[in-house]
């Protein structure tokens, strides 16, 4: 009874779970130095977000102004209320397919209503504390649907990249390709030159001057060339009439029952993808900084951001991995950086809106072509293909369904295939390979050879040992990963023992890889012991080699090697 009471008292309260990271950062102490760091990071991210927000909006069937409204309102609310210290919210390339399909089917009013309903759903998912379950998506599924979205994004930009003239561009990929091929005679040399120059500038600056804002410079040069040379290409001004120099007046979308029922499938898709994309982005920020986000608080903030975006005529908001990573690399201290990024974008609208009219659509298409290429996680795809037929099947099925069917269907089928693959491997592992049961059973103390318990090992302040029992698969990585992330904070060495693990899948291996990079960045030595041949092979394919990690047959052997290394260091000193 007392133990149950202690567990309850140790559990975080509702207020603790949903307190925005902004308040946490301010309580730590916030001064001029921190504000300066956040201002520089916010300006850097705004420079990256400016062309991206307009390009994503145009590709989605919206206006460039709507993309900016989404980044300003949604980005500000994500940072103000979120559970991640470094998350940057805004329009994301992953949503282009869903948003374009919603606009085509329900019109712009339907898109705004679907965004509003998605915001309500995301907030509900967060308040019901279901955010943890989003982490159970298998690694091959996330890689597959991201790669599929990248292909669709690139296909959607072929028309603008080549300056083609089309009466109607189909949404289906195969029909789109056939239509584009039939219109090959309308290719514009000027548009091709602008898009090629934009891509070359971005790639070149990323290689030779990585700290420079390559996308903004490329778009600026393209706009200058278009205006000075009077190039015959479509621009934001000729197609959209430029962008307004202020935010619109907020208003509720039409909330009729018939309309809500009609757009409900789109709202559910926005909610599912938004939750996955946002939490993946937060995990990336955690891995880069060593901090920890609160999933459910983040989802509540994403819900508020989508509601706010819809009130100002914007569309889907989510955490964006590239902009979040830029925020971290730019030296952000906390959520104020994300809020300032939104403020800087607003200043652009107020001050420089007329200049946007000169931006050629071919340049924005070049920006999205680079984004699509970067979205393809090529090293991860290679690892999964080498991992065996199981991961390859899940990857290929998710990729194919994303391109030719539907994103939600792709995720559901991918998750189901991952579960079937897990059951098949569990059966093989427990019955044939290692005879290690999936769930450990009680045994007599003397049924197996036992060494004497050494209390000094467990009490060692510099070394922590963690033994995993059972399969390490996508359903277990979230809980195990959070434990490992916590226990390595105050130690110099971490030993993870896999002697009681019959197998692990690619999601488990990817989690250990992320942990290894984080430990290496903190100067924590990571030892992996007791891994069987298949598990070690999976680790090596994921890049888990020296100096990132060290291997040993047993925990005792790893401890002995560490003692020998320490002794040699002392002798050398």
Coordinates of C-alpha atoms in Angstrom, one line a residue:
X1 CA 0.0 0.0 0.0
X2 CA 2.8 2.3 0.9
X3 CA 4.7 1.5 -2.3
X4 CA 1.6 2.3 -4.4
X5 CA 1.2 5.7 -2.5
X6 CA 4.9 6.4 -3.3
X7 CA 4.4 5.7 -7.0
X8 CA 1.5 8.0 -7.1
X9 CA 3.4 10.8 -5.3
X10 CA 6.3 10.4 -7.7
X11 CA 4.0 10.6 -10.8
X12 CA 4.0 14.0 -12.4
X13 CA 0.9 16.1 -11.9
X14 CA -1.2 17.4 -14.7
X15 CA 0.3 20.9 -14.4
X16 CA 3.8 19.5 -14.5
X17 CA 3.1 17.4 -17.6
X18 CA 1.6 20.3 -19.6
X19 CA 3.7 23.2 -18.4
X20 CA 5.2 24.8 -21.6
X21 CA 9.0 24.5 -21.9
X22 CA 9.0 28.3 -22.2
X23 CA 8.1 28.6 -18.5
X24 CA 10.8 26.0 -17.6
X25 CA 13.4 27.9 -19.4
X26 CA 12.4 31.2 -17.9
X27 CA 12.5 29.7 -14.4
X28 CA 16.1 28.6 -15.0
X29 CA 17.0 32.3 -15.5
X30 CA 16.9 34.3 -18.6
X31 CA 19.0 37.3 -19.4
X32 CA 20.5 39.4 -22.2
X33 CA 23.0 36.7 -23.2
X34 CA 20.2 34.1 -23.7
X35 CA 18.0 36.6 -25.5
X36 CA 20.9 37.4 -27.9
X37 CA 21.5 33.7 -28.6
X38 CA 17.7 33.2 -29.3
X39 CA 17.5 36.3 -31.5
X40 CA 20.4 35.2 -33.7
X41 CA 18.9 31.6 -34.0
X42 CA 15.4 33.0 -34.6
X43 CA 16.7 35.2 -37.4
X44 CA 18.7 32.4 -39.0
X45 CA 15.6 30.1 -38.9
X46 CA 13.4 32.8 -40.3
X47 CA 15.8 33.2 -43.3
X48 CA 15.5 29.5 -44.0
X49 CA 11.7 29.4 -43.4
X50 CA 10.9 32.3 -45.6
X51 CA 11.3 30.7 -49.1
X52 CA 10.3 27.3 -47.8
X53 CA 7.0 28.4 -46.4
X54 CA 6.0 30.0 -49.7
X55 CA 7.3 27.1 -51.8
X56 CA 5.4 24.5 -49.7
X57 CA 2.2 26.6 -49.8
X58 CA 2.3 26.9 -53.6
X59 CA 3.0 23.2 -54.0
X60 CA 0.1 22.4 -51.7
X61 CA -2.4 24.4 -53.8
X62 CA -2.5 27.3 -51.4
X63 CA -1.1 30.9 -51.8
X64 CA 2.4 31.9 -50.7
X65 CA 0.7 34.3 -48.2
X66 CA -1.0 31.4 -46.6
X67 CA 2.3 29.6 -46.2
X68 CA 3.7 32.7 -44.4
X69 CA 0.6 33.0 -42.2
X70 CA 1.0 29.3 -41.2
X71 CA 4.6 29.8 -40.3
X72 CA 4.0 33.0 -38.3
X73 CA 0.9 32.1 -36.3
X74 CA 1.6 28.3 -36.0
X75 CA 5.3 28.7 -35.4
X76 CA 4.7 31.3 -32.6
X77 CA 2.1 29.1 -30.8
X78 CA 4.2 25.9 -31.1
X79 CA 7.2 27.6 -29.4
X80 CA 5.0 29.5 -26.9
X81 CA 3.1 26.4 -25.6
X82 CA 5.2 23.4 -26.7
X83 CA 6.8 20.6 -24.7
X84 CA 10.0 20.8 -26.8
X85 CA 12.7 23.3 -26.0
X86 CA 13.8 23.8 -29.6
X87 CA 10.9 22.8 -31.8
X88 CA 10.2 25.0 -34.8
X89 CA 6.7 24.8 -36.2
X90 CA 5.3 25.7 -39.6
X91 CA 4.2 24.2 -43.0
X92 CA 6.0 21.0 -43.8
X93 CA 6.8 19.3 -47.1
X94 CA 5.3 16.0 -45.7
X95 CA 1.9 17.6 -45.9
X96 CA 2.0 18.7 -49.5
X97 CA 0.3 15.6 -50.8
X98 CA -2.5 15.6 -48.2
X99 CA -3.1 19.4 -48.4
X100 CA -3.2 19.4 -52.2
X101 CA -5.7 16.5 -52.3
X102 CA -7.9 18.3 -49.7
X103 CA -7.9 21.5 -51.7
X104 CA -8.8 19.7 -54.8
X105 CA -11.6 17.8 -53.2
X106 CA -13.1 20.3 -50.7
X107 CA -11.7 23.7 -51.7
X108 CA -9.8 26.2 -49.6
X109 CA -12.6 26.5 -47.1
X110 CA -12.5 22.7 -46.6
X111 CA -8.8 22.8 -46.0
X112 CA -9.1 25.5 -43.4
X113 CA -11.9 23.6 -41.6
X114 CA -9.9 20.3 -41.7
X115 CA -6.9 22.1 -40.2
X116 CA -9.2 23.5 -37.4
X117 CA -10.6 20.0 -36.7
X118 CA -7.1 18.5 -36.7
X119 CA -6.1 21.0 -34.1
X120 CA -8.9 20.0 -31.8
X121 CA -7.9 16.3 -32.4
X122 CA -4.2 16.9 -31.7
X123 CA -5.0 18.7 -28.5
X124 CA -7.4 15.9 -27.4
X125 CA -4.7 13.3 -28.2
X126 CA -2.3 15.2 -26.0
X127 CA -4.6 15.8 -23.1
X128 CA -5.6 12.0 -23.2
X129 CA -1.8 11.3 -22.9
X130 CA -1.7 9.2 -26.0
X131 CA 1.4 10.8 -27.4
X132 CA 3.6 8.0 -26.1
X133 CA 1.9 5.5 -28.5
X134 CA 3.0 7.5 -31.5
X135 CA 6.5 6.4 -30.8
X136 CA 5.5 2.8 -31.6
X137 CA 5.7 3.4 -35.4
X138 CA 8.4 1.0 -36.8
X139 CA 11.5 2.6 -38.2
X140 CA 11.0 1.2 -41.8
X141 CA 7.6 2.7 -41.9
X142 CA 8.8 6.2 -41.1
X143 CA 11.7 5.9 -43.6
X144 CA 9.3 4.5 -46.3
X145 CA 6.6 7.1 -46.0
X146 CA 9.2 9.9 -45.9
X147 CA 10.8 8.6 -49.1
X148 CA 7.4 8.3 -50.7
X149 CA 6.5 11.8 -49.9
X150 CA 9.8 13.0 -51.2
X151 CA 9.1 11.4 -54.6
X152 CA 5.6 12.9 -54.8
X153 CA 6.9 16.4 -53.9
X154 CA 9.5 16.2 -56.6
X155 CA 6.9 15.0 -59.1
X156 CA 4.6 17.9 -58.2
X157 CA 7.4 20.4 -59.1
X158 CA 8.3 19.0 -62.5
X159 CA 5.9 21.4 -64.2
X160 CA 7.4 24.5 -62.6
X161 CA 11.0 23.2 -62.8
X162 CA 10.6 23.0 -66.6
X163 CA 8.1 25.9 -67.0
X164 CA 5.5 23.7 -68.7
X165 CA 2.1 24.9 -69.7
X166 CA -0.7 22.5 -68.6
X167 CA -4.5 22.9 -68.8
X168 CA -4.9 20.4 -65.9
X169 CA -2.3 18.5 -63.9
X170 CA -3.6 15.2 -62.5
X171 CA -2.9 14.2 -58.9
X172 CA -2.1 10.5 -59.4
X173 CA 1.6 10.0 -60.1
X174 CA 1.3 7.8 -63.2
X175 CA -1.3 10.0 -64.8
X176 CA 0.8 13.1 -63.9
X177 CA 3.9 11.6 -65.6
X178 CA 1.9 10.8 -68.7
X179 CA 0.4 14.3 -68.9
X180 CA 3.8 16.0 -68.3
X181 CA 5.4 13.9 -71.1
X182 CA 2.6 14.9 -73.4
X183 CA 3.3 18.5 -72.6
X184 CA 7.1 18.3 -73.1
X185 CA 6.9 20.6 -76.1
X186 CA 6.0 23.5 -73.8
X187 CA 9.2 23.5 -71.8
X188 CA 10.6 26.9 -71.1
X189 CA 14.4 27.4 -71.4
X190 CA 14.3 30.4 -69.1
X191 CA 12.4 28.5 -66.3
X192 CA 14.9 25.6 -66.7
X193 CA 17.8 27.9 -66.3
X194 CA 16.3 29.5 -63.2
X195 CA 15.5 26.2 -61.5
X196 CA 18.9 24.7 -62.4
X197 CA 20.7 27.8 -61.2
X198 CA 18.7 27.8 -57.9
X199 CA 19.6 24.2 -57.2
X200 CA 23.2 24.7 -58.1
X201 CA 23.4 27.8 -55.8
X202 CA 21.9 25.9 -52.9
X203 CA 24.1 22.9 -53.3
X204 CA 27.2 24.9 -53.9
X205 CA 26.7 27.2 -50.9
X206 CA 25.9 24.2 -48.7
X207 CA 29.2 22.7 -49.6
X208 CA 31.5 25.7 -49.6
X209 CA 29.7 28.1 -47.3
X210 CA 27.4 26.0 -45.1
X211 CA 26.7 28.8 -42.7
X212 CA 25.3 31.1 -45.4
X213 CA 21.5 31.0 -46.0
X214 CA 21.7 29.2 -49.3
X215 CA 18.0 29.0 -50.1
X216 CA 17.3 32.6 -49.5
X217 CA 20.4 33.7 -51.5
X218 CA 19.4 31.4 -54.4
X219 CA 15.8 32.7 -54.4
X220 CA 17.0 36.3 -54.1
X221 CA 19.4 35.9 -57.1
X222 CA 16.7 34.3 -59.2
X223 CA 14.3 37.1 -58.4
X224 CA 16.9 39.7 -59.3
X225 CA 17.7 38.0 -62.5
X226 CA 14.1 37.7 -63.5
X227 CA 13.4 41.4 -62.8
X228 CA 16.6 42.8 -64.4
X229 CA 16.5 40.5 -67.5
X230 CA 12.7 40.6 -67.9
X231 CA 12.7 36.8 -68.2
X232 CA 9.4 35.3 -69.5
X233 CA 8.6 33.1 -66.5
X234 CA 5.8 33.0 -64.0
X235 CA 6.4 34.8 -60.7
X236 CA 4.5 35.1 -57.4
X237 CA 3.3 38.5 -58.7
X238 CA 2.0 37.3 -62.1
X239 CA 0.2 34.2 -60.6
X240 CA -0.9 35.4 -57.1
X241 CA -0.6 39.2 -57.3
X242 CA 2.1 39.3 -54.6
X243 CA 1.4 38.8 -50.9
X244 CA -0.5 41.1 -48.5
X245 CA 1.5 43.4 -46.3
X246 CA -0.3 42.4 -43.1
X247 CA -2.0 39.5 -41.3
X248 CA -5.7 38.9 -42.1
X249 CA -8.4 39.4 -39.5
X250 CA -9.0 36.1 -37.7
X251 CA -12.3 34.3 -38.3
X252 CA -13.8 30.9 -37.6
X253 CA -14.2 28.5 -40.5
X254 CA -17.7 27.4 -41.4
X255 CA -18.7 24.8 -38.8
X256 CA -21.7 23.2 -40.4
X257 CA -22.2 19.5 -39.6
X258 CA -22.2 18.4 -43.2
X259 CA -18.9 20.2 -44.0
X260 CA -17.3 18.8 -40.9
X261 CA -18.3 15.2 -41.8
X262 CA -17.1 15.7 -45.3
X263 CA -13.6 16.9 -44.3
X264 CA -13.2 14.5 -41.3
X265 CA -11.1 11.9 -43.2
X266 CA -8.7 14.7 -44.2
X267 CA -8.6 16.0 -40.6
X268 CA -7.8 12.6 -39.3
X269 CA -4.9 12.2 -41.8
X270 CA -3.6 15.6 -40.8
X271 CA -3.7 14.6 -37.1
X272 CA -1.9 11.3 -37.6
X273 CA 0.8 12.7 -39.8
X274 CA 1.2 15.9 -37.7
X275 CA 1.6 13.9 -34.5
X276 CA 4.2 11.6 -36.1
X277 CA 6.2 14.4 -37.8
X278 CA 6.1 16.7 -34.8
X279 CA 7.4 14.0 -32.3
X280 CA 10.0 12.8 -34.8
X281 CA 11.3 16.4 -35.0
X282 CA 11.3 16.7 -31.2
X283 CA 13.3 13.5 -30.9
X284 CA 15.8 14.8 -33.4
X285 CA 16.2 18.0 -31.3
X286 CA 16.6 15.8 -28.2
X287 CA 19.3 13.8 -29.9
X288 CA 21.2 16.9 -30.9
X289 CA 21.0 18.6 -27.5
X290 CA 20.6 15.9 -24.8
X291 CA 17.4 17.5 -23.6
X292 CA 14.1 15.7 -23.3
X293 CA 10.7 16.8 -24.7
X294 CA 7.3 16.0 -23.3
X295 CA 5.3 14.3 -26.0
X296 CA 1.8 15.1 -24.8
X297 CA 2.5 18.7 -24.0
X298 CA 4.0 19.1 -27.5
X299 CA 0.8 17.6 -29.1
X300 CA -1.4 20.0 -27.2
X301 CA 0.7 22.9 -28.5
X302 CA 0.5 21.5 -32.1
X303 CA -3.2 21.4 -31.7
X304 CA -3.4 25.0 -30.5
X305 CA -1.1 26.0 -33.4
X306 CA -3.3 24.4 -36.0
X307 CA -6.4 26.0 -34.6
X308 CA -4.6 29.4 -34.6
X309 CA -3.4 28.9 -38.1
X310 CA -6.8 28.1 -39.4
X311 CA -8.3 31.2 -37.8
X312 CA -5.9 33.3 -39.9
X313 CA -6.5 31.4 -43.1
X314 CA -3.4 29.2 -42.8
X315 CA -3.2 25.4 -43.1
X316 CA -1.5 22.5 -41.3
X317 CA 1.2 23.2 -38.8
X318 CA 3.7 20.6 -37.6
X319 CA 7.2 20.4 -36.2
X320 CA 9.8 20.7 -39.0
X321 CA 12.9 18.7 -38.7
X322 CA 15.2 20.8 -40.9
X323 CA 14.2 24.1 -39.3
X324 CA 14.4 22.6 -35.8
X325 CA 17.9 21.3 -36.5
X326 CA 18.9 24.7 -37.9
X327 CA 17.6 26.3 -34.7
X328 CA 19.8 24.0 -32.6
X329 CA 22.9 24.5 -34.8
X330 CA 22.4 28.3 -34.7
X331 CA 22.8 28.3 -30.9
X332 CA 19.2 28.7 -29.7
X333 CA 18.8 28.7 -25.9
X334 CA 15.1 27.9 -25.7
X335 CA 11.6 28.5 -27.1
X336 CA 12.1 32.3 -27.4
X337 CA 14.1 31.5 -30.6
X338 CA 11.1 29.9 -32.2
X339 CA 8.8 32.8 -31.2
X340 CA 11.3 35.3 -32.6
X341 CA 11.5 33.4 -35.8
X342 CA 7.8 34.0 -36.2
X343 CA 8.2 37.7 -35.4
X344 CA 10.9 38.1 -38.0
X345 CA 8.7 36.5 -40.7
X346 CA 5.9 38.9 -39.7
X347 CA 8.4 41.8 -40.1
X348 CA 9.1 40.6 -43.6
X349 CA 5.4 40.7 -44.5
X350 CA 5.1 44.2 -43.1
X351 CA 8.3 45.6 -44.7
X352 CA 9.3 43.6 -47.7
X353 CA 6.1 42.1 -49.1
X354 CA 6.2 43.9 -52.5
X355 CA 9.6 42.3 -53.2
X356 CA 8.0 38.9 -53.1
X357 CA 6.2 39.6 -56.3
X358 CA 9.4 39.2 -58.3
X359 CA 10.2 35.7 -57.0
X360 CA 9.9 33.2 -59.9
X361 CA 8.0 30.0 -59.3
X362 CA 10.8 28.0 -61.0
X363 CA 13.1 29.1 -58.1
X364 CA 10.7 27.9 -55.5
X365 CA 10.4 24.7 -57.3
X366 CA 14.2 24.3 -57.2
X367 CA 14.0 24.9 -53.4
X368 CA 11.5 22.1 -53.1
X369 CA 13.5 19.8 -55.3
X370 CA 16.4 20.1 -52.9
X371 CA 14.0 19.5 -50.0
X372 CA 12.7 16.4 -51.6
X373 CA 16.3 15.1 -52.2
X374 CA 17.2 15.7 -48.5
X375 CA 14.0 14.0 -47.3
X376 CA 15.2 10.7 -48.9
X377 CA 17.0 9.1 -46.0
X378 CA 19.4 7.3 -48.3
X379 CA 21.8 5.8 -45.6
X380 CA 18.7 4.5 -43.7
X381 CA 17.2 3.0 -46.8
X382 CA 20.5 1.2 -47.6
X383 CA 20.7 -0.1 -44.0
X384 CA 17.2 -1.4 -44.1
X385 CA 17.7 -3.1 -47.5
X386 CA 20.8 -4.9 -46.1
X387 CA 19.0 -5.9 -42.9
X388 CA 17.0 -8.6 -44.7
X389 CA 13.8 -9.3 -46.5
X390 CA 11.5 -8.3 -43.6
X391 CA 12.6 -4.7 -43.3
X392 CA 12.8 -4.4 -47.0
X393 CA 9.2 -5.6 -47.4
X394 CA 7.9 -3.2 -44.8
X395 CA 9.9 -0.3 -46.4
X396 CA 8.8 -1.2 -49.9
X397 CA 5.1 -1.6 -49.0
X398 CA 5.0 1.7 -47.1
X399 CA 6.9 3.5 -49.9
X400 CA 4.6 2.0 -52.6
X401 CA 1.3 2.7 -50.8
X402 CA 2.4 6.3 -50.0
X403 CA 3.0 7.0 -53.7
X404 CA 0.2 5.1 -55.3
X405 CA -2.5 4.9 -52.6
X406 CA -2.8 7.0 -49.4
X407 CA -0.5 8.0 -46.7
X408 CA -2.7 6.9 -43.8
X409 CA -3.2 3.5 -45.5
X410 CA 0.6 3.2 -45.9
X411 CA 1.2 3.8 -42.2
X412 CA -1.5 1.4 -41.1
X413 CA -0.3 -1.4 -43.5
X414 CA 3.3 -0.7 -42.6
X415 CA 2.6 -1.0 -38.9
X416 CA 0.7 -4.2 -39.5
X417 CA 3.5 -5.8 -41.6
X418 CA 6.0 -4.7 -38.9
X419 CA 3.9 -6.5 -36.3
X420 CA 3.6 -9.6 -38.3
X421 CA 7.4 -9.5 -38.9
X422 CA 8.0 -9.2 -35.2
X423 CA 5.7 -12.2 -34.4
X424 CA 7.5 -14.3 -37.0
X425 CA 10.9 -13.4 -35.7
X426 CA 9.9 -13.9 -32.1
X427 CA 8.6 -17.4 -33.0
X428 CA 11.8 -18.3 -34.8
X429 CA 14.0 -16.8 -32.1
X430 CA 12.3 -18.5 -29.2
X431 CA 11.9 -21.9 -30.9
X432 CA 15.0 -22.3 -32.9
X433 CA 17.8 -19.8 -32.6
X434 CA 18.5 -18.9 -29.0
X435 CA 15.8 -20.6 -26.9
X436 CA 15.4 -17.4 -25.1
X437 CA 11.8 -16.8 -24.2
X438 CA 10.2 -13.5 -25.2
X439 CA 8.8 -13.1 -21.6
X440 CA 11.2 -14.3 -18.9
X441 CA 9.7 -17.0 -16.6
X442 CA 10.5 -17.6 -12.9
X443 CA 13.3 -20.1 -12.3
X444 CA 14.9 -21.7 -9.2
X445 CA 17.9 -19.7 -8.0
X446 CA 20.3 -22.6 -8.5
X447 CA 18.9 -23.8 -11.9
X448 CA 21.7 -21.9 -13.7
X449 CA 25.4 -21.2 -12.7
X450 CA 25.4 -18.0 -10.7
X451 CA 28.3 -15.8 -9.8
X452 CA 28.5 -14.0 -6.4
X453 CA 26.7 -10.6 -6.3
X454 CA 29.2 -7.7 -6.4
X455 CA 27.5 -4.8 -4.8
X456 CA 30.4 -2.4 -5.7
X457 CA 29.5 -2.8 -9.4
X458 CA 26.0 -1.5 -8.9
X459 CA 27.2 1.3 -6.6
X460 CA 30.0 2.5 -8.9
X461 CA 29.3 6.2 -9.5
X462 CA 31.1 6.2 -12.8
X463 CA 29.7 3.1 -14.5
X464 CA 26.1 2.0 -15.0
X465 CA 25.0 -1.4 -16.2
X466 CA 21.7 -2.0 -17.9
X467 CA 20.5 -5.5 -18.9
X468 CA 17.7 -5.8 -21.4
X469 CA 15.6 -8.9 -21.3
X470 CA 13.4 -10.0 -24.2
X471 CA 13.0 -8.8 -27.7
X472 CA 14.0 -5.2 -28.5
X473 CA 11.5 -4.2 -31.1
X474 CA 9.5 -1.1 -32.1
X475 CA 7.0 -1.6 -29.4
X476 CA 9.6 -1.5 -26.6
X477 CA 12.1 1.0 -27.9
X478 CA 10.2 4.1 -26.5
X479 CA 10.3 2.9 -22.9
X480 CA 13.8 1.4 -23.0
X481 CA 15.2 4.4 -24.8
X482 CA 13.8 6.8 -22.2
X483 CA 15.3 4.8 -19.4
X484 CA 18.7 4.6 -21.1
X485 CA 18.6 8.3 -21.9
X486 CA 18.1 9.1 -18.2
X487 CA 20.7 6.7 -16.7
X488 CA 23.6 7.8 -18.8
X489 CA 23.4 11.5 -17.7
X490 CA 25.7 11.3 -14.7
X491 CA 28.1 8.5 -15.5
X492 CA 31.3 8.1 -17.4
X493 CA 30.5 4.7 -18.9
X494 CA 27.3 2.9 -19.8
X495 CA 27.2 -0.9 -20.4
X496 CA 24.2 -2.4 -22.1
X497 CA 23.9 -6.1 -21.9
X498 CA 22.1 -8.0 -24.7
X499 CA 22.8 -11.6 -23.5
X500 CA 19.0 -12.1 -22.7
X501 CA 17.8 -10.4 -26.0
X502 CA 16.8 -13.0 -28.6
X503 CA 16.6 -10.4 -31.4
X504 CA 16.1 -6.8 -32.2
X505 CA 14.5 -5.1 -35.2
X506 CA 15.7 -2.0 -37.1
X507 CA 13.8 0.3 -34.8
X508 CA 15.6 -1.1 -31.8
X509 CA 19.0 -0.8 -33.6
X510 CA 18.2 2.8 -34.7
X511 CA 17.4 3.7 -31.0
X512 CA 20.7 2.3 -29.8
X513 CA 22.5 4.2 -32.6
X514 CA 20.9 7.5 -31.5
X515 CA 21.8 6.7 -27.9
X516 CA 25.4 6.0 -29.0
X517 CA 25.8 9.4 -30.8
X518 CA 24.3 11.2 -27.8
X519 CA 26.7 9.3 -25.4
X520 CA 29.7 10.0 -27.6
X521 CA 28.8 13.7 -27.7
X522 CA 28.7 13.8 -23.9
X523 CA 32.0 11.8 -23.5
X524 CA 30.2 8.7 -22.1
X525 CA 31.8 5.4 -23.1
X526 CA 29.2 3.0 -24.4
X527 CA 29.8 -0.8 -24.2
X528 CA 27.6 -3.3 -25.8
X529 CA 27.9 -6.8 -24.3
X530 CA 26.5 -10.3 -24.9
X531 CA 25.1 -9.5 -28.4
X532 CA 24.6 -12.6 -30.5
X533 CA 25.9 -12.7 -34.1
X534 CA 22.6 -11.4 -35.7
X535 CA 22.3 -8.5 -33.2
X536 CA 25.9 -7.5 -33.6
X537 CA 25.5 -7.6 -37.4
X538 CA 22.5 -5.3 -37.2
X539 CA 24.5 -2.9 -35.0
X540 CA 27.4 -2.8 -37.4
X541 CA 25.0 -2.1 -40.3
X542 CA 23.7 0.9 -38.4
X543 CA 27.2 2.3 -37.9
X544 CA 27.8 1.2 -34.4
X545 CA 31.5 0.8 -34.5
X546 CA 34.6 2.1 -32.7
X547 CA 35.0 4.8 -31.5
X548 CA 31.3 5.2 -31.2
X549 CA 30.8 2.0 -29.2
X550 CA 32.9 -0.9 -27.9
X551 CA 32.0 -4.6 -27.7
X552 CA 32.7 -7.2 -25.2
X553 CA 31.4 -10.8 -24.7
X554 CA 30.2 -10.2 -21.1
X555 CA 29.7 -7.4 -18.6
X556 CA 32.6 -8.7 -16.5
X557 CA 34.9 -8.6 -19.6
X558 CA 33.9 -4.9 -20.3
X559 CA 34.5 -3.9 -16.7
X560 CA 37.9 -5.6 -16.8
X561 CA 38.9 -3.8 -20.0
X562 CA 37.8 -0.5 -18.5
X563 CA 39.9 -1.1 -15.4
X564 CA 42.9 -2.0 -17.6
X565 CA 42.5 1.2 -19.6
X566 CA 42.2 3.3 -16.5
X567 CA 45.4 1.7 -15.0
X568 CA 47.3 2.4 -18.2
X569 CA 46.2 6.1 -18.1
X570 CA 47.4 6.4 -14.5
X571 CA 50.7 4.8 -15.3
X572 CA 51.3 7.1 -18.3
X573 CA 50.5 10.1 -16.1

